[in-house]
């Protein structure tokens, strides 16, 4: 149990507490901000829709909790100029991190360079913010395509590579995580990793931390290099830290 508690504490500190529900309201986001300030310490960030960034910035002032938002989400195929405008506005509103869905349909059509291109543009437009490139690994499917997307996102200057939007049938898996971490390791670049969607229990979080330890080395997975994109797992992590029974795994993201 002590090992699981250690994993829970590590995971909580690396959590991007997320609400990307279609019916999300400003009140929901303010509640999320409050939830992120737990009795066991703060989560690394919250991840929310762009229109709520300014309100979250006010609510989280002085907490040290970062604000992440999403662009080109979830399709990966919005007009590039609109994506850049949204990213720039989000940073102006106070976003610390931009999670951009890469144009994975273009990669599936044989145009992997489109992945690097959009990451590079968002890096430029969102100057001062960290950029996480969402690969949508469940839609890419094959190890070869997941590796290609990872390499292209890293080449474009992504600060993190992220598995998923949480909006498709297959989201984060340990298999895709291994491919992405191996691509980071091979690149010799300082790039972080974020599994998102499907991380619902302390055991799930512990498995991703163990994989990071195996591939990247113990001590690598900190909030600066590793995030978990989830909403439902927070209650499970707190229950583990409290020594209580785990709640029933949450549905959705």
PDB file of N, CA, C and O in Angstrom, residues 144-191:
ATOM      1  N   UNK A 144       3.800   2.261 -36.150  1.00  0.00           N
ATOM      2  CA  UNK A 144       4.587   3.071 -37.089  1.00  0.00           C
ATOM      3  C   UNK A 144       4.030   4.492 -37.184  1.00  0.00           C
ATOM      4  O   UNK A 144       4.795   5.471 -37.192  1.00  0.00           O
ATOM      5  N   UNK A 145       2.712   4.613 -37.248  1.00  0.00           N
ATOM      6  CA  UNK A 145       2.107   5.942 -37.341  1.00  0.00           C
ATOM      7  C   UNK A 145       2.237   6.706 -36.029  1.00  0.00           C
ATOM      8  O   UNK A 145       2.448   7.922 -36.031  1.00  0.00           O
ATOM      9  N   UNK A 146       2.109   6.014 -34.910  1.00  0.00           N
ATOM     10  CA  UNK A 146       2.266   6.687 -33.606  1.00  0.00           C
ATOM     11  C   UNK A 146       3.691   7.189 -33.453  1.00  0.00           C
ATOM     12  O   UNK A 146       3.924   8.318 -32.996  1.00  0.00           O
ATOM     13  N   UNK A 147       4.658   6.380 -33.868  1.00  0.00           N
ATOM     14  CA  UNK A 147       6.054   6.835 -33.804  1.00  0.00           C
ATOM     15  C   UNK A 147       6.285   8.014 -34.740  1.00  0.00           C
ATOM     16  O   UNK A 147       6.938   8.998 -34.371  1.00  0.00           O
ATOM     17  N   UNK A 148       5.738   7.953 -35.951  1.00  0.00           N
ATOM     18  CA  UNK A 148       5.903   9.045 -36.895  1.00  0.00           C
ATOM     19  C   UNK A 148       5.309  10.332 -36.347  1.00  0.00           C
ATOM     20  O   UNK A 148       5.927  11.406 -36.424  1.00  0.00           O
ATOM     21  N   UNK A 149       4.089  10.253 -35.787  1.00  0.00           N
ATOM     22  CA  UNK A 149       3.452  11.440 -35.212  1.00  0.00           C
ATOM     23  C   UNK A 149       4.279  12.001 -34.073  1.00  0.00           C
ATOM     24  O   UNK A 149       4.437  13.226 -33.948  1.00  0.00           O
ATOM     25  N   UNK A 150       4.822  11.130 -33.243  1.00  0.00           N
ATOM     26  CA  UNK A 150       5.663  11.572 -32.126  1.00  0.00           C
ATOM     27  C   UNK A 150       6.898  12.295 -32.629  1.00  0.00           C
ATOM     28  O   UNK A 150       7.248  13.391 -32.146  1.00  0.00           O
ATOM     29  N   UNK A 151       7.549  11.716 -33.605  1.00  0.00           N
ATOM     30  CA  UNK A 151       8.773  12.316 -34.147  1.00  0.00           C
ATOM     31  C   UNK A 151       8.490  13.653 -34.806  1.00  0.00           C
ATOM     32  O   UNK A 151       9.271  14.613 -34.660  1.00  0.00           O
ATOM     33  N   UNK A 152       7.374  13.733 -35.520  1.00  0.00           N
ATOM     34  CA  UNK A 152       7.016  14.983 -36.195  1.00  0.00           C
ATOM     35  C   UNK A 152       6.675  16.080 -35.177  1.00  0.00           C
ATOM     36  O   UNK A 152       7.064  17.240 -35.342  1.00  0.00           O
ATOM     37  N   UNK A 153       5.936  15.729 -34.141  1.00  0.00           N
ATOM     38  CA  UNK A 153       5.581  16.711 -33.116  1.00  0.00           C
ATOM     39  C   UNK A 153       6.825  17.219 -32.393  1.00  0.00           C
ATOM     40  O   UNK A 153       6.951  18.423 -32.124  1.00  0.00           O
ATOM     41  N   UNK A 154       7.744  16.331 -32.110  1.00  0.00           N
ATOM     42  CA  UNK A 154       8.998  16.733 -31.466  1.00  0.00           C
ATOM     43  C   UNK A 154       9.799  17.634 -32.403  1.00  0.00           C
ATOM     44  O   UNK A 154      10.345  18.663 -31.984  1.00  0.00           O
ATOM     45  N   UNK A 155       9.839  17.273 -33.675  1.00  0.00           N
ATOM     46  CA  UNK A 155      10.558  18.100 -34.658  1.00  0.00           C
ATOM     47  C   UNK A 155       9.949  19.494 -34.759  1.00  0.00           C
ATOM     48  O   UNK A 155      10.653  20.481 -35.022  1.00  0.00           O
ATOM     49  N   UNK A 156       8.634  19.606 -34.561  1.00  0.00           N
ATOM     50  CA  UNK A 156       7.961  20.898 -34.617  1.00  0.00           C
ATOM     51  C   UNK A 156       8.170  21.753 -33.382  1.00  0.00           C
ATOM     52  O   UNK A 156       7.764  22.913 -33.368  1.00  0.00           O
ATOM     53  N   UNK A 157       8.773  21.170 -32.352  1.00  0.00           N
ATOM     54  CA  UNK A 157       9.079  21.938 -31.152  1.00  0.00           C
ATOM     55  C   UNK A 157       8.115  21.753 -30.000  1.00  0.00           C
ATOM     56  O   UNK A 157       8.079  22.578 -29.079  1.00  0.00           O
ATOM     57  N   UNK A 158       7.322  20.683 -30.006  1.00  0.00           N
ATOM     58  CA  UNK A 158       6.392  20.442 -28.904  1.00  0.00           C
ATOM     59  C   UNK A 158       7.136  20.318 -27.581  1.00  0.00           C
ATOM     60  O   UNK A 158       8.182  19.668 -27.507  1.00  0.00           O
ATOM     61  N   UNK A 159       6.582  20.938 -26.551  1.00  0.00           N
ATOM     62  CA  UNK A 159       7.143  20.774 -25.210  1.00  0.00           C
ATOM     63  C   UNK A 159       6.706  19.440 -24.601  1.00  0.00           C
ATOM     64  O   UNK A 159       7.418  18.880 -23.759  1.00  0.00           O
ATOM     65  N   UNK A 160       5.519  18.975 -24.985  1.00  0.00           N
ATOM     66  CA  UNK A 160       4.979  17.687 -24.553  1.00  0.00           C
ATOM     67  C   UNK A 160       4.359  17.018 -25.768  1.00  0.00           C
ATOM     68  O   UNK A 160       3.869  17.695 -26.678  1.00  0.00           O
ATOM     69  N   UNK A 161       4.321  15.701 -25.758  1.00  0.00           N
ATOM     70  CA  UNK A 161       3.445  14.971 -26.672  1.00  0.00           C
ATOM     71  C   UNK A 161       2.409  14.236 -25.828  1.00  0.00           C
ATOM     72  O   UNK A 161       2.713  13.676 -24.783  1.00  0.00           O
ATOM     73  N   UNK A 162       1.168  14.299 -26.297  1.00  0.00           N
ATOM     74  CA  UNK A 162       0.003  13.840 -25.535  1.00  0.00           C
ATOM     75  C   UNK A 162      -0.742  12.797 -26.364  1.00  0.00           C
ATOM     76  O   UNK A 162      -0.896  12.959 -27.572  1.00  0.00           O
ATOM     77  N   UNK A 163      -1.232  11.769 -25.729  1.00  0.00           N
ATOM     78  CA  UNK A 163      -1.839  10.668 -26.465  1.00  0.00           C
ATOM     79  C   UNK A 163      -3.114  11.060 -27.186  1.00  0.00           C
ATOM     80  O   UNK A 163      -3.278  10.767 -28.369  1.00  0.00           O
ATOM     81  N   UNK A 164      -4.033  11.745 -26.483  1.00  0.00           N
ATOM     82  CA  UNK A 164      -5.422  11.694 -26.931  1.00  0.00           C
ATOM     83  C   UNK A 164      -6.218  12.933 -26.546  1.00  0.00           C
ATOM     84  O   UNK A 164      -5.843  13.672 -25.636  1.00  0.00           O
ATOM     85  N   UNK A 165      -7.376  13.072 -27.199  1.00  0.00           N
ATOM     86  CA  UNK A 165      -8.341  14.103 -26.820  1.00  0.00           C
ATOM     87  C   UNK A 165      -9.278  13.627 -25.721  1.00  0.00           C
ATOM     88  O   UNK A 165      -9.923  14.435 -25.057  1.00  0.00           O
ATOM     89  N   UNK A 166      -9.395  12.321 -25.557  1.00  0.00           N
ATOM     90  CA  UNK A 166     -10.414  11.784 -24.668  1.00  0.00           C
ATOM     91  C   UNK A 166     -11.776  11.716 -25.327  1.00  0.00           C
ATOM     92  O   UNK A 166     -12.761  11.371 -24.672  1.00  0.00           O
ATOM     93  N   UNK A 167     -11.845  12.015 -26.622  1.00  0.00           N
ATOM     94  CA  UNK A 167     -13.130  12.104 -27.322  1.00  0.00           C
ATOM     95  C   UNK A 167     -13.323  10.997 -28.355  1.00  0.00           C
ATOM     96  O   UNK A 167     -14.254  11.065 -29.161  1.00  0.00           O
ATOM     97  N   UNK A 168     -12.446  10.014 -28.373  1.00  0.00           N
ATOM     98  CA  UNK A 168     -12.559   8.911 -29.330  1.00  0.00           C
ATOM     99  C   UNK A 168     -12.627   7.595 -28.561  1.00  0.00           C
ATOM    100  O   UNK A 168     -12.345   7.552 -27.367  1.00  0.00           O
ATOM    101  N   UNK A 169     -13.002   6.499 -29.220  1.00  0.00           N
ATOM    102  CA  UNK A 169     -13.197   5.239 -28.490  1.00  0.00           C
ATOM    103  C   UNK A 169     -11.950   4.722 -27.781  1.00  0.00           C
ATOM    104  O   UNK A 169     -12.049   4.141 -26.698  1.00  0.00           O
ATOM    105  N   UNK A 170     -10.776   4.880 -28.403  1.00  0.00           N
ATOM    106  CA  UNK A 170      -9.526   4.415 -27.778  1.00  0.00           C
ATOM    107  C   UNK A 170      -8.673   5.634 -27.472  1.00  0.00           C
ATOM    108  O   UNK A 170      -8.308   6.386 -28.373  1.00  0.00           O
ATOM    109  N   UNK A 171      -8.344   5.816 -26.206  1.00  0.00           N
ATOM    110  CA  UNK A 171      -7.544   6.966 -25.798  1.00  0.00           C
ATOM    111  C   UNK A 171      -6.175   6.482 -25.314  1.00  0.00           C
ATOM    112  O   UNK A 171      -5.516   5.742 -26.019  1.00  0.00           O
ATOM    113  N   UNK A 172      -5.715   6.915 -24.163  1.00  0.00           N
ATOM    114  CA  UNK A 172      -4.382   6.507 -23.718  1.00  0.00           C
ATOM    115  C   UNK A 172      -4.327   4.997 -23.480  1.00  0.00           C
ATOM    116  O   UNK A 172      -5.236   4.412 -22.903  1.00  0.00           O
ATOM    117  N   UNK A 173      -3.245   4.387 -23.947  1.00  0.00           N
ATOM    118  CA  UNK A 173      -2.936   2.990 -23.632  1.00  0.00           C
ATOM    119  C   UNK A 173      -1.460   2.900 -23.299  1.00  0.00           C
ATOM    120  O   UNK A 173      -0.656   3.742 -23.727  1.00  0.00           O
ATOM    121  N   UNK A 174      -1.113   1.870 -22.552  1.00  0.00           N
ATOM    122  CA  UNK A 174       0.301   1.681 -22.209  1.00  0.00           C
ATOM    123  C   UNK A 174       1.129   1.364 -23.452  1.00  0.00           C
ATOM    124  O   UNK A 174       2.304   1.724 -23.524  1.00  0.00           O
ATOM    125  N   UNK A 175       0.500   0.730 -24.435  1.00  0.00           N
ATOM    126  CA  UNK A 175       1.227   0.405 -25.659  1.00  0.00           C
ATOM    127  C   UNK A 175       1.617   1.677 -26.420  1.00  0.00           C
ATOM    128  O   UNK A 175       2.767   1.830 -26.860  1.00  0.00           O
ATOM    129  N   UNK A 176       0.662   2.600 -26.579  1.00  0.00           N
ATOM    130  CA  UNK A 176       0.996   3.845 -27.271  1.00  0.00           C
ATOM    131  C   UNK A 176       1.950   4.689 -26.428  1.00  0.00           C
ATOM    132  O   UNK A 176       2.846   5.348 -26.964  1.00  0.00           O
ATOM    133  N   UNK A 177       1.783   4.637 -25.116  1.00  0.00           N
ATOM    134  CA  UNK A 177       2.679   5.395 -24.235  1.00  0.00           C
ATOM    135  C   UNK A 177       4.122   4.936 -24.399  1.00  0.00           C
ATOM    136  O   UNK A 177       5.051   5.757 -24.443  1.00  0.00           O
ATOM    137  N   UNK A 178       4.328   3.637 -24.505  1.00  0.00           N
ATOM    138  CA  UNK A 178       5.686   3.116 -24.666  1.00  0.00           C
ATOM    139  C   UNK A 178       6.324   3.649 -25.960  1.00  0.00           C
ATOM    140  O   UNK A 178       7.481   4.080 -25.956  1.00  0.00           O
ATOM    141  N   UNK A 179       5.570   3.630 -27.036  1.00  0.00           N
ATOM    142  CA  UNK A 179       6.096   4.116 -28.318  1.00  0.00           C
ATOM    143  C   UNK A 179       6.475   5.588 -28.211  1.00  0.00           C
ATOM    144  O   UNK A 179       7.541   6.022 -28.678  1.00  0.00           O
ATOM    145  N   UNK A 180       5.609   6.388 -27.596  1.00  0.00           N
ATOM    146  CA  UNK A 180       5.857   7.815 -27.477  1.00  0.00           C
ATOM    147  C   UNK A 180       7.054   8.112 -26.578  1.00  0.00           C
ATOM    148  O   UNK A 180       7.897   8.969 -26.895  1.00  0.00           O
ATOM    149  N   UNK A 181       7.150   7.415 -25.461  1.00  0.00           N
ATOM    150  CA  UNK A 181       8.295   7.616 -24.567  1.00  0.00           C
ATOM    151  C   UNK A 181       9.603   7.187 -25.226  1.00  0.00           C
ATOM    152  O   UNK A 181      10.637   7.844 -25.062  1.00  0.00           O
ATOM    153  N   UNK A 182       9.552   6.114 -25.992  1.00  0.00           N
ATOM    154  CA  UNK A 182      10.759   5.677 -26.708  1.00  0.00           C
ATOM    155  C   UNK A 182      11.170   6.709 -27.756  1.00  0.00           C
ATOM    156  O   UNK A 182      12.370   6.942 -27.979  1.00  0.00           O
ATOM    157  N   UNK A 183      10.186   7.355 -28.389  1.00  0.00           N
ATOM    158  CA  UNK A 183      10.497   8.411 -29.354  1.00  0.00           C
ATOM    159  C   UNK A 183      11.125   9.614 -28.659  1.00  0.00           C
ATOM    160  O   UNK A 183      12.071  10.232 -29.181  1.00  0.00           O
ATOM    161  N   UNK A 184      10.616   9.965 -27.482  1.00  0.00           N
ATOM    162  CA  UNK A 184      11.220  11.059 -26.703  1.00  0.00           C
ATOM    163  C   UNK A 184      12.654  10.709 -26.338  1.00  0.00           C
ATOM    164  O   UNK A 184      13.573  11.519 -26.503  1.00  0.00           O
ATOM    165  N   UNK A 185      12.847   9.508 -25.853  1.00  0.00           N
ATOM    166  CA  UNK A 185      14.185   9.060 -25.449  1.00  0.00           C
ATOM    167  C   UNK A 185      15.153   9.119 -26.629  1.00  0.00           C
ATOM    168  O   UNK A 185      16.284   9.620 -26.504  1.00  0.00           O
ATOM    169  N   UNK A 186      14.708   8.646 -27.772  1.00  0.00           N
ATOM    170  CA  UNK A 186      15.577   8.612 -28.957  1.00  0.00           C
ATOM    171  C   UNK A 186      15.886  10.004 -29.479  1.00  0.00           C
ATOM    172  O   UNK A 186      16.940  10.228 -30.085  1.00  0.00           O
ATOM    173  N   UNK A 187      14.985  10.948 -29.258  1.00  0.00           N
ATOM    174  CA  UNK A 187      15.172  12.302 -29.797  1.00  0.00           C
ATOM    175  C   UNK A 187      16.265  13.079 -29.075  1.00  0.00           C
ATOM    176  O   UNK A 187      16.825  14.022 -29.623  1.00  0.00           O
ATOM    177  N   UNK A 188      16.507  12.698 -27.815  1.00  0.00           N
ATOM    178  CA  UNK A 188      17.482  13.418 -26.986  1.00  0.00           C
ATOM    179  C   UNK A 188      17.063  14.869 -26.738  1.00  0.00           C
ATOM    180  O   UNK A 188      17.893  15.715 -26.433  1.00  0.00           O
ATOM    181  N   UNK A 189      15.753  15.145 -26.899  1.00  0.00           N
ATOM    182  CA  UNK A 189      15.212  16.476 -26.625  1.00  0.00           C
ATOM    183  C   UNK A 189      14.515  16.477 -25.263  1.00  0.00           C
ATOM    184  O   UNK A 189      14.113  15.427 -24.750  1.00  0.00           O
ATOM    185  N   UNK A 190      14.374  17.648 -24.695  1.00  0.00           N
ATOM    186  CA  UNK A 190      13.665  17.780 -23.420  1.00  0.00           C
ATOM    187  C   UNK A 190      12.175  17.935 -23.709  1.00  0.00           C
ATOM    188  O   UNK A 190      11.653  19.045 -23.820  1.00  0.00           O
ATOM    189  N   UNK A 191      11.504  16.817 -23.843  1.00  0.00           N
ATOM    190  CA  UNK A 191      10.089  16.775 -24.201  1.00  0.00           C
ATOM    191  C   UNK A 191       9.356  15.950 -23.159  1.00  0.00           C
ATOM    192  O   UNK A 191       9.836  14.892 -22.742  1.00  0.00           O
TER     193      UNK A 191
END
